[in-house]
Amino acid sequence: MNLENISLSLQKGKAKDVKVLVQEALDNNVTPKTILNEGLIKGMGIIGTKFKNNEVFVPEVLVAARAMNAGLEILRPVLVQEGVKPIGKALICTVQGDLHDIGKNLVKIMLEGQGFDCVDLGVDVSADTIVSAIKEHNPNVLCLSALLTTTMDYQKIIIEAIEEAGLRDKVKILVGGAPVTDSFAQKIGADGYSADAASASELAVKIIAG
Amino acid sequence: MFDKITSYKPDIDKTFKMLDKTYQDAINHKGGNVTFRALPPSDYDFYSKFDLTKYNYETDLEKYAQDYCSLLKKAYELRKNVDDNMIPTVSPMLGIGDYSAFVTGEIDFRPDTSWSSPSLKSVEDWKKLPPIGTAKWYKKFLEIEEYLLQISAESGIPFMRGFFSPLDLAGTLRGDGIYYDFYDSPEELHELLNYCADATIMFAEDIYSLAEKYLGNTKYGMYFCKGMINMSEDIACMISGDLYREFALPHTQKVIDYFGVGHMHTHSRSMYLVKEVCSLKNVANLWLPTDPNAPRPIDHIDELVKDANGVCLAIDCDNFSEIENNIEKLKKGNFSITLAVKNIEEAIQYTDRFKKIL
């Protein structure tokens, strides 16, 4: 069974083909973990790298992610059955005052592509909601997105609220969005910054590995 | 309220002549025009004093227009001795929401901008929309325009209005679904984009006709309306050059062809698309502001001169040395360079320095 075909079909956004190929791989006794890592995650990783290098753009990432999810639909029950767990849990949102969601969605896609379980809180999310969600979901990573110079400062307010709630040591905080920079991330006390979605997911993997 | 437009520049005729020559040369793919725009805080900080949530848009339109024009007037008065390429204009300021709400939907006002929510669940849902021109914000916008014109027309200050390109309009109406439409429903997406082009043409026609009624007899009042359309290509920075050529370009061209000349806008994030946007016929100007964490146009002048093929690029830089160091390269194309300055004195000082290095 050639898992490369799963990766290639995923990269082309061929959701139906990915579904069929994943089922074929399972039928051929390929372990679900191998299909996940060498088919789906590998394909999504290549898309992420191409996205970072401006070789593919948002539509291509979204159709690839849809193809990955089609494969995961087949794979997920078997993964659960075999006790294969996500590599971590990530909480993600766009901060209060900001309604942009495409950047946040792309980071979510890339995190899932790396094997994270993602809880998406949506857009325009307040510090209180985030503090409650950390208590409820106990994530390893919190990803905060802001597209506007007028909303990026809210990332700081969220970090302060998490500190006040005594949860700062429980979660690593990554910030991003068009106007955000590495120095801004350091200034507000975030654990990391990434310029693009693929780098964000790579950083999340690195950061939870310690 | 406003004084005559001539009082807001040292020599307004000279400024318009300079723009005329730049745009004419741009259309003819001939370079050699570099102009300068100083950007003192007074050019933009009045926006923070203008709270869009303060107005009831059913009952307060006159107050809205008075407040807005009063802030504009103060900003233009402050910079009246700055002999740069900036032309005073009057343009409704309602945030982002009205750029698509003229087709359908409501506007969610915030203090400094506004939003509208995607309304097309399927790429073909535009067929269910009421006829163009009947939406609440279509009519409301024209009412607001009329209040602004009643205050400003006597001064002869040009009226100006920018529009979403068909791709931007379709993207806002459709939301993220549009990114799947490129691959799932290409023909239907072309139909939606064509509808967006038609809607933009009709809306711009109505806006321009109203402006003509008030400004038709003035020397410069229709400068940014007659034979011209000003459009953004913001969503383009999410897609490849191939998709832009296939989907966006024909519909944007349709709108430009209807009016005559296109003044376009995109971001430095999509610098790879400058070549595509400037390949549109009869584009005179492309405003290309620098995005944070993205390539800076001033660092890529050689490539931009080539890609723009004469189209005037409105770019910004961080300091005057960047202009001095690049001036010979800049002269190979057409450029309008914006430099943020601390105050009006600095604006005058740098405008004079710019004249000396030309």
Coordinates of C-alpha atoms in Angstrom, one line a residue:
Chain A
M1 CA 0.0 0.0 0.0
N2 CA 1.5 3.3 -1.1
L3 CA 0.8 6.0 1.5
E4 CA 2.3 8.6 -0.8
N5 CA -0.9 8.6 -2.8
I6 CA -2.9 9.6 0.3
S7 CA -0.5 12.5 0.8
L8 CA -0.6 13.5 -2.9
S9 CA -4.4 13.3 -3.1
L10 CA -4.7 15.4 0.1
Q11 CA -2.4 18.0 -1.3
K12 CA -4.6 18.3 -4.4
G13 CA -7.7 18.6 -2.2
K14 CA -9.2 15.4 -3.5
A15 CA -11.4 14.6 -0.5
K16 CA -13.2 11.6 -2.0
D17 CA -10.0 10.0 -3.2
V18 CA -8.4 10.5 0.3
K19 CA -11.4 8.8 1.9
V20 CA -11.2 5.8 -0.5
L21 CA -7.4 5.5 -0.1
V22 CA -7.5 5.6 3.7
Q23 CA -10.1 2.9 3.7
E24 CA -8.0 0.8 1.3
A25 CA -5.0 1.3 3.5
L26 CA -7.0 0.1 6.6
D27 CA -8.2 -2.9 4.6
N28 CA -4.6 -3.7 3.8
N29 CA -3.8 -3.8 7.5
V30 CA -1.7 -0.6 7.5
T31 CA -1.9 0.7 11.1
P32 CA -4.0 3.8 11.6
K33 CA -1.1 5.6 13.2
T34 CA 1.0 5.0 10.1
I35 CA -1.8 6.2 7.8
L36 CA -2.2 9.3 10.0
N37 CA 1.5 10.1 10.1
E38 CA 2.8 9.1 6.7
G39 CA -0.3 9.9 4.7
L40 CA -2.5 12.7 6.2
I41 CA 0.0 14.5 8.5
K42 CA 2.8 14.3 5.9
G43 CA 0.5 15.7 3.2
M44 CA -0.7 18.5 5.3
G45 CA 2.9 19.3 6.4
I46 CA 3.9 19.7 2.7
I47 CA 0.9 22.0 2.1
G48 CA 2.0 24.0 5.2
T49 CA 5.5 24.4 3.9
K50 CA 4.3 25.4 0.4
F51 CA 1.9 27.9 2.1
K52 CA 4.8 29.4 4.0
N53 CA 6.8 29.8 0.8
N54 CA 3.9 31.3 -1.2
E55 CA 3.7 28.3 -3.5
V56 CA 0.1 27.6 -2.5
F57 CA -2.5 30.0 -1.1
V58 CA -5.6 30.0 1.1
P59 CA -8.0 28.1 -1.2
E60 CA -5.5 25.3 -1.7
V61 CA -4.9 25.0 2.1
L62 CA -8.6 24.9 2.8
V63 CA -9.4 22.2 0.2
A64 CA -6.4 20.2 1.4
A65 CA -7.7 20.5 5.0
R66 CA -11.1 19.4 3.9
A67 CA -9.5 16.3 2.3
M68 CA -7.6 15.6 5.5
N69 CA -10.8 15.7 7.5
A70 CA -12.4 13.4 5.0
G71 CA -9.6 10.9 5.7
L72 CA -9.9 11.5 9.4
E73 CA -13.6 10.6 9.4
I74 CA -12.6 7.1 8.3
L75 CA -9.6 7.0 10.5
R76 CA -10.8 8.5 13.8
P77 CA -12.9 5.6 15.1
V78 CA -10.0 3.2 14.5
L79 CA -7.5 5.6 16.1
V80 CA -9.7 5.9 19.2
Q81 CA -10.1 2.1 19.3
E82 CA -6.3 1.6 19.2
G83 CA -5.8 4.3 21.8
V84 CA -3.8 6.7 19.6
K85 CA -4.1 10.1 21.2
P86 CA -3.7 13.7 19.9
I87 CA -0.2 15.1 20.5
G88 CA -1.8 17.9 22.6
K89 CA -4.8 20.1 23.0
A90 CA -4.9 23.7 21.6
L91 CA -7.4 26.4 22.4
I92 CA -7.7 29.0 19.6
C93 CA -9.6 32.2 18.9
T94 CA -9.5 35.7 17.5
V95 CA -9.5 38.3 20.3
Q96 CA -12.3 40.6 21.4
G97 CA -13.1 43.5 19.0
D98 CA -11.8 41.6 16.0
L99 CA -14.0 39.6 13.6
H100 CA -11.4 38.3 11.3
D101 CA -11.3 34.5 11.2
I102 CA -9.3 33.3 8.2
G103 CA -5.9 33.5 9.9
K104 CA -7.2 31.8 13.0
N105 CA -8.8 29.1 10.8
L106 CA -5.6 28.5 9.0
V107 CA -3.7 28.1 12.2
K108 CA -6.3 25.6 13.4
I109 CA -6.0 23.6 10.2
M110 CA -2.2 23.5 10.5
L111 CA -2.5 22.5 14.2
E112 CA -4.9 19.7 13.4
G113 CA -2.5 18.7 10.6
Q114 CA 0.2 18.3 13.2
G115 CA -2.1 16.1 15.3
F116 CA -3.5 18.5 17.8
D117 CA -7.0 18.4 19.2
C118 CA -8.3 21.9 18.7
V119 CA -11.0 23.8 20.5
D120 CA -12.0 26.8 18.4
L121 CA -13.6 29.6 20.5
G122 CA -14.4 31.6 17.3
V123 CA -13.9 35.4 16.9
D124 CA -14.4 38.5 19.1
V125 CA -13.6 36.4 22.2
S126 CA -13.3 38.1 25.6
A127 CA -10.6 37.5 28.2
D128 CA -13.3 36.0 30.6
T129 CA -14.4 33.5 28.0
I130 CA -10.8 32.4 27.5
V131 CA -10.1 32.0 31.2
S132 CA -13.2 29.9 31.5
A133 CA -12.3 27.8 28.5
I134 CA -8.8 27.1 29.9
K135 CA -10.4 25.9 33.1
E136 CA -12.8 23.7 31.2
H137 CA -10.5 22.2 28.5
N138 CA -7.1 22.3 30.1
P139 CA -5.2 23.0 26.9
N140 CA -1.4 22.7 26.4
V141 CA -1.4 25.7 24.0
L142 CA -3.5 28.9 23.6
C143 CA -3.3 30.6 20.2
L144 CA -4.5 34.2 20.0
S145 CA -5.1 35.9 16.7
A146 CA -5.5 39.6 15.9
L147 CA -5.6 41.2 12.5
L148 CA -5.8 44.8 13.5
T149 CA -3.4 47.2 15.2
T150 CA -6.5 48.3 17.2
T151 CA -7.1 44.8 18.5
M152 CA -3.6 43.4 19.0
D153 CA -3.3 45.0 22.4
Y154 CA -6.2 42.9 23.6
Q155 CA -3.8 39.9 23.4
K156 CA -2.0 41.6 26.4
I157 CA -5.2 42.0 28.3
I158 CA -5.9 38.3 27.9
I159 CA -2.5 37.3 29.1
E160 CA -2.9 39.5 32.1
A161 CA -6.4 38.0 32.8
I162 CA -4.8 34.5 32.6
E163 CA -2.1 35.5 35.1
E164 CA -4.7 37.0 37.5
A165 CA -6.7 33.7 37.3
G166 CA -3.5 31.9 38.3
L167 CA -3.5 29.8 35.1
R168 CA -0.4 31.2 33.4
D169 CA 1.8 28.2 34.3
K170 CA -0.8 25.8 32.9
V171 CA -0.8 26.9 29.3
K172 CA 1.7 28.1 26.7
I173 CA 0.5 31.2 24.8
L174 CA 1.2 31.8 21.1
V175 CA 0.2 35.1 19.4
G176 CA -0.1 36.0 15.8
G177 CA -1.9 38.0 13.2
A178 CA -0.8 40.5 10.5
P179 CA 0.4 43.4 12.7
V180 CA 1.9 41.2 15.5
T181 CA 5.7 41.0 15.7
D182 CA 8.1 38.9 17.7
S183 CA 9.1 41.9 19.8
F184 CA 5.4 42.6 20.5
A185 CA 4.9 39.0 21.6
Q186 CA 7.9 39.3 24.0
K187 CA 6.7 42.6 25.3
I188 CA 3.2 41.3 26.3
G189 CA 4.6 38.2 27.8
A190 CA 3.6 35.6 25.2
D191 CA 5.5 32.3 24.9
G192 CA 5.9 32.6 21.2
Y193 CA 5.0 34.3 17.9
S194 CA 4.7 33.1 14.4
A195 CA 4.5 35.0 11.1
D196 CA 2.3 32.3 9.4
A197 CA 0.0 29.4 10.1
A198 CA 2.5 26.6 9.3
S199 CA 5.2 28.1 11.5
A200 CA 2.6 28.5 14.3
S201 CA 1.8 24.8 14.3
E202 CA 5.5 23.9 14.2
L203 CA 6.2 26.2 17.1
A204 CA 3.3 24.6 19.0
V205 CA 4.8 21.2 18.5
K206 CA 8.2 22.4 19.7
I207 CA 6.8 24.3 22.6
I208 CA 4.8 21.4 24.1
A209 CA 7.8 19.0 23.6
G210 CA 9.6 21.4 26.0
Chain B
M1 CA -18.5 75.3 6.0
F2 CA -15.5 74.7 3.8
D3 CA -13.5 77.4 2.1
K4 CA -12.9 77.2 -1.6
I5 CA -10.7 74.3 -2.6
T6 CA -8.0 76.8 -3.8
S7 CA -7.4 77.9 -0.2
Y8 CA -6.4 74.4 0.8
K9 CA -3.2 74.2 -1.3
P10 CA -0.5 76.7 -2.2
D11 CA -1.3 76.1 -5.9
I12 CA -4.2 73.7 -6.5
D13 CA -4.0 74.0 -10.3
K14 CA -0.4 73.0 -10.3
T15 CA -1.2 70.0 -8.0
F16 CA -4.0 68.8 -10.3
K17 CA -1.7 69.3 -13.4
M18 CA 0.9 67.2 -11.7
L19 CA -1.6 64.4 -11.1
D20 CA -3.0 64.7 -14.6
K21 CA 0.4 64.2 -16.1
T22 CA 1.2 61.3 -13.9
Y23 CA -2.0 59.4 -14.6
Q24 CA -1.8 60.2 -18.3
D25 CA 1.7 58.9 -18.5
A26 CA 0.7 55.9 -16.5
I27 CA -2.0 54.9 -18.9
N28 CA 0.5 55.3 -21.7
H29 CA 3.1 53.2 -19.8
K30 CA 5.5 56.1 -19.7
G31 CA 7.5 56.7 -16.5
G32 CA 9.3 59.6 -15.0
N33 CA 6.8 61.0 -12.6
V34 CA 7.6 60.9 -8.9
T35 CA 5.5 62.9 -6.5
F36 CA 5.5 63.3 -2.7
R37 CA 2.8 63.1 0.0
A38 CA 3.6 64.2 3.5
L39 CA 1.5 62.5 6.2
P40 CA 1.3 64.5 9.4
P41 CA -0.8 63.1 12.3
S42 CA -3.5 65.7 11.6
D43 CA -4.3 63.9 8.3
Y44 CA -5.6 60.8 10.1
D45 CA -5.9 61.3 13.9
F46 CA -9.3 63.0 13.5
Y47 CA -10.7 59.5 12.7
S48 CA -10.2 58.6 16.3
K49 CA -12.4 61.6 17.3
F50 CA -15.2 60.4 15.0
D51 CA -17.1 57.7 16.8
L52 CA -19.3 55.8 14.3
T53 CA -21.4 54.3 17.1
K54 CA -22.5 57.8 18.2
Y55 CA -25.0 58.2 15.4
N56 CA -28.5 56.9 14.8
Y57 CA -28.4 56.4 11.1
E58 CA -32.1 56.8 10.8
T59 CA -32.3 60.2 12.4
D60 CA -28.8 61.7 12.7
L61 CA -27.6 61.9 9.2
E62 CA -27.3 65.7 9.1
K63 CA -25.4 65.7 12.4
Y64 CA -23.1 62.9 11.1
A65 CA -22.3 65.0 8.0
Q66 CA -21.8 68.2 9.9
D67 CA -19.4 66.5 12.5
Y68 CA -17.5 64.7 9.8
C69 CA -17.1 67.7 7.5
S70 CA -16.0 69.8 10.5
L71 CA -13.2 67.4 11.3
L72 CA -12.2 67.2 7.7
K73 CA -12.1 71.0 7.4
K74 CA -9.8 71.4 10.4
A75 CA -7.4 68.7 9.0
Y76 CA -7.3 70.4 5.5
E77 CA -6.8 73.9 7.0
L78 CA -3.9 72.7 9.1
R79 CA -2.0 71.4 6.0
K80 CA -3.0 74.2 3.5
N81 CA 0.6 75.4 3.2
V82 CA 2.0 71.9 2.4
D83 CA 2.8 71.9 -1.3
D84 CA 2.7 68.1 -1.7
N85 CA 0.5 66.0 -4.0
M86 CA -2.4 65.5 -1.6
I87 CA -5.8 66.7 -2.8
P88 CA -8.6 67.4 -0.3
T89 CA -11.6 65.2 -0.9
V90 CA -14.9 64.5 0.7
S91 CA -15.8 60.9 1.0
P92 CA -18.4 59.2 3.3
M93 CA -16.7 57.4 6.2
L94 CA -18.8 54.5 7.5
G95 CA -16.1 51.9 8.1
I96 CA -15.9 48.7 6.0
G97 CA -19.5 47.4 6.4
D98 CA -21.1 49.7 3.8
Y99 CA -18.8 48.4 1.1
S100 CA -21.0 45.3 0.8
A101 CA -24.2 46.3 2.7
F102 CA -25.2 48.3 -0.3
V103 CA -26.1 44.9 -1.8
T104 CA -27.6 43.2 1.2
G105 CA -27.3 42.9 5.0
E106 CA -26.9 45.1 8.0
I107 CA -23.9 47.1 9.2
D108 CA -22.4 46.4 12.7
F109 CA -20.9 49.7 13.7
R110 CA -17.9 49.9 16.0
P111 CA -16.3 53.2 17.2
D112 CA -13.5 53.2 14.5
T113 CA -14.9 51.0 11.8
S114 CA -17.9 48.8 10.9
W115 CA -18.4 45.2 9.7
S116 CA -21.0 43.3 7.7
S117 CA -21.6 39.6 7.9
P118 CA -21.5 37.2 5.0
S119 CA -25.0 36.6 3.7
L120 CA -24.6 34.1 0.8
K121 CA -24.7 30.5 2.2
S122 CA -24.3 29.1 -1.3
V123 CA -22.4 30.6 -4.2
E124 CA -25.7 30.8 -6.1
D125 CA -27.7 32.6 -3.4
W126 CA -27.1 36.0 -5.0
K127 CA -30.0 35.0 -7.3
K128 CA -32.4 35.2 -4.3
L129 CA -31.3 38.7 -3.4
P130 CA -33.7 41.6 -4.1
P131 CA -32.9 43.8 -7.1
I132 CA -29.7 45.9 -6.9
G133 CA -30.6 49.4 -5.7
T134 CA -33.3 48.3 -3.2
A135 CA -31.1 47.4 -0.2
K136 CA -31.5 49.6 2.9
W137 CA -27.8 50.7 2.8
Y138 CA -27.8 51.5 -0.9
K139 CA -30.4 54.2 -0.3
K140 CA -28.9 55.3 3.0
F141 CA -25.5 55.8 1.5
L142 CA -26.9 58.1 -1.2
E143 CA -28.7 60.1 1.5
I144 CA -25.5 60.4 3.5
E145 CA -23.7 61.4 0.3
E146 CA -26.3 64.1 -0.4
Y147 CA -25.9 65.6 3.1
L148 CA -22.1 65.7 2.6
L149 CA -22.4 67.3 -0.8
Q150 CA -24.8 69.9 0.5
I151 CA -22.2 71.0 3.0
S152 CA -19.1 70.7 0.7
A153 CA -20.2 71.3 -2.9
E154 CA -19.8 75.1 -2.8
S155 CA -16.1 74.7 -2.0
G156 CA -15.5 72.7 -5.1
I157 CA -13.7 70.0 -3.1
P158 CA -13.8 66.7 -5.1
F159 CA -16.1 64.0 -4.0
M160 CA -14.5 60.6 -3.8
R161 CA -15.7 57.1 -3.2
G162 CA -13.8 53.8 -3.3
F163 CA -15.4 50.4 -4.0
F164 CA -14.7 46.8 -3.4
S165 CA -13.5 45.0 -6.6
P166 CA -15.9 42.3 -7.7
L167 CA -13.7 39.7 -5.9
D168 CA -13.7 41.7 -2.7
L169 CA -17.4 42.2 -2.8
A170 CA -18.1 38.5 -3.6
G171 CA -15.7 37.5 -0.8
T172 CA -17.4 39.7 1.8
L173 CA -20.9 38.5 0.8
R174 CA -19.8 34.9 0.6
G175 CA -17.3 34.7 3.5
D176 CA -14.7 32.0 3.6
G177 CA -16.9 29.8 1.4
I178 CA -15.5 31.7 -1.6
Y179 CA -12.2 29.9 -1.1
Y180 CA -13.8 26.6 -1.8
D181 CA -15.9 28.0 -4.7
F182 CA -12.7 28.5 -6.7
Y183 CA -12.4 24.7 -6.9
D184 CA -15.9 23.4 -6.2
S185 CA -18.0 25.8 -8.3
P186 CA -15.9 27.8 -10.7
E187 CA -18.7 28.6 -13.2
E188 CA -21.1 29.6 -10.4
L189 CA -18.3 31.8 -8.9
H190 CA -17.9 33.6 -12.2
E191 CA -21.6 34.3 -12.2
L192 CA -21.4 35.7 -8.7
L193 CA -18.4 37.8 -9.6
N194 CA -20.3 39.1 -12.7
Y195 CA -23.2 40.0 -10.5
C196 CA -20.8 41.9 -8.2
A197 CA -19.4 43.8 -11.1
D198 CA -22.9 44.8 -12.2
A199 CA -23.8 45.8 -8.7
T200 CA -20.7 48.0 -8.4
I201 CA -21.3 49.6 -11.7
M202 CA -24.9 50.5 -10.8
F203 CA -24.0 51.8 -7.3
A204 CA -21.1 53.9 -8.6
E205 CA -23.2 55.3 -11.4
D206 CA -25.8 56.5 -8.9
I207 CA -23.2 57.9 -6.5
Y208 CA -21.5 59.7 -9.4
S209 CA -24.8 61.1 -10.8
L210 CA -25.6 62.6 -7.4
A211 CA -22.2 64.1 -7.2
E212 CA -22.6 65.5 -10.7
K213 CA -25.8 67.2 -9.6
Y214 CA -23.9 69.2 -7.0
L215 CA -20.4 69.4 -8.4
G216 CA -21.0 69.3 -12.2
N217 CA -20.3 73.0 -12.5
T218 CA -17.1 73.1 -10.4
K219 CA -13.6 72.9 -11.9
Y220 CA -12.4 69.9 -9.9
G221 CA -15.4 68.5 -8.0
M222 CA -15.8 65.5 -10.3
Y223 CA -12.1 64.8 -10.7
F224 CA -12.2 61.4 -8.9
C225 CA -15.6 60.4 -10.3
K226 CA -15.8 61.3 -14.0
G227 CA -14.4 58.5 -16.1
M228 CA -12.8 56.8 -13.1
I229 CA -13.4 54.0 -10.6
N230 CA -11.4 53.4 -7.4
M231 CA -11.4 49.8 -6.3
S232 CA -9.6 47.6 -3.7
E233 CA -8.2 44.1 -4.4
D234 CA -7.7 43.1 -0.8
I235 CA -8.9 39.5 -0.9
A236 CA -6.5 38.9 -3.8
C237 CA -3.7 38.6 -1.4
M238 CA -5.2 35.3 -0.3
I239 CA -5.0 33.7 -3.7
S240 CA -2.4 32.8 -6.4
G241 CA -1.7 34.8 -9.5
D242 CA -3.3 32.0 -11.5
L243 CA -6.6 32.3 -9.7
Y244 CA -6.5 36.1 -9.8
R245 CA -6.0 36.0 -13.6
E246 CA -8.8 33.4 -14.1
F247 CA -11.4 34.7 -11.7
A248 CA -10.8 38.3 -10.5
L249 CA -9.2 40.0 -13.5
P250 CA -12.1 39.7 -16.1
H251 CA -14.7 41.1 -13.7
T252 CA -12.5 43.9 -12.4
Q253 CA -11.7 44.8 -16.0
K254 CA -15.4 44.9 -16.8
V255 CA -15.9 47.6 -14.1
I256 CA -12.9 49.6 -15.2
D257 CA -14.0 49.4 -18.9
Y258 CA -17.4 50.8 -18.0
F259 CA -16.0 53.9 -16.3
G260 CA -12.7 54.4 -18.2
V261 CA -9.7 54.5 -15.9
G262 CA -9.0 52.3 -12.8
H263 CA -7.4 53.5 -9.6
M264 CA -6.6 50.3 -7.6
H265 CA -5.6 49.3 -4.1
T266 CA -4.0 46.2 -2.7
H267 CA -1.4 45.5 0.0
S268 CA 2.3 44.9 0.0
R269 CA 1.5 41.4 1.3
S270 CA 0.3 40.7 -2.3
M271 CA 3.3 42.3 -4.0
Y272 CA 3.5 39.1 -6.1
L273 CA 0.2 40.3 -7.7
V274 CA 1.4 43.8 -8.7
K275 CA 2.1 42.5 -12.2
E276 CA -1.4 41.0 -12.5
V277 CA -3.2 44.1 -11.2
C278 CA -1.1 46.4 -13.4
S279 CA -1.9 44.2 -16.4
L280 CA -5.5 45.3 -16.2
K281 CA -6.1 47.8 -19.1
N282 CA -6.3 51.5 -18.2
V283 CA -5.1 51.3 -14.7
A284 CA -3.5 54.7 -13.7
N285 CA -2.7 54.1 -10.1
L286 CA -2.1 51.3 -7.6
W287 CA -2.0 52.2 -3.9
L288 CA 0.3 49.6 -2.3
P289 CA 0.6 50.3 1.4
T290 CA 3.2 48.4 3.5
D291 CA 1.8 45.7 5.7
P292 CA 3.5 44.7 8.9
N293 CA 5.5 41.5 8.6
A294 CA 5.4 41.8 4.8
P295 CA 7.9 42.9 2.1
R296 CA 8.3 46.7 1.9
P297 CA 7.7 48.1 -1.6
I298 CA 10.5 50.7 -1.2
D299 CA 13.0 47.8 -0.9
H300 CA 11.8 46.3 -4.2
I301 CA 11.8 49.3 -6.6
D302 CA 13.5 47.6 -9.5
E303 CA 11.0 44.7 -9.6
L304 CA 8.1 47.1 -9.0
V305 CA 9.1 49.4 -11.9
K306 CA 9.1 46.3 -14.2
D307 CA 5.8 44.8 -12.9
A308 CA 3.9 48.1 -12.8
N309 CA 4.7 48.8 -16.5
G310 CA 4.1 52.5 -15.9
V311 CA 1.2 52.4 -13.5
C312 CA 1.7 54.9 -10.8
L313 CA 2.4 53.1 -7.5
A314 CA 1.5 54.9 -4.3
I315 CA 3.9 53.5 -1.7
D316 CA 5.2 54.6 1.7
C317 CA 8.6 54.7 3.3
D318 CA 10.0 55.0 6.8
N319 CA 12.4 57.9 6.3
F320 CA 13.5 60.5 3.8
S321 CA 16.8 58.8 3.1
E322 CA 15.0 55.9 1.5
I323 CA 13.5 58.3 -1.0
E324 CA 16.9 60.1 -1.6
N325 CA 18.7 56.8 -2.0
N326 CA 16.1 55.4 -4.5
I327 CA 15.2 58.5 -6.4
E328 CA 16.9 57.6 -9.7
K329 CA 15.3 54.1 -9.6
L330 CA 11.9 55.6 -8.8
K331 CA 12.2 58.0 -11.8
K332 CA 12.2 54.9 -14.1
G333 CA 8.5 54.4 -13.2
N334 CA 5.7 56.5 -11.8
F335 CA 5.5 56.8 -8.0
S336 CA 3.7 58.7 -5.3
I337 CA 5.7 58.4 -2.1
T338 CA 4.1 58.9 1.3
L339 CA 6.3 59.8 4.3
A340 CA 4.8 60.0 7.8
V341 CA 6.0 63.2 9.5
K342 CA 5.7 64.5 13.0
N343 CA 3.9 67.7 12.3
I344 CA 3.0 70.3 9.7
E345 CA 6.4 72.1 10.0
E346 CA 8.1 68.8 9.1
A347 CA 5.6 68.2 6.3
I348 CA 6.6 71.5 4.7
Q349 CA 10.3 70.9 5.3
Y350 CA 10.3 67.4 3.7
T351 CA 8.1 68.6 0.8
D352 CA 10.8 71.3 0.0
R353 CA 13.6 68.8 0.4
F354 CA 11.8 66.4 -2.0
K355 CA 11.6 69.2 -4.7
K356 CA 15.3 69.6 -4.4
I357 CA 16.2 66.0 -5.1
L358 CA 13.9 65.6 -8.1

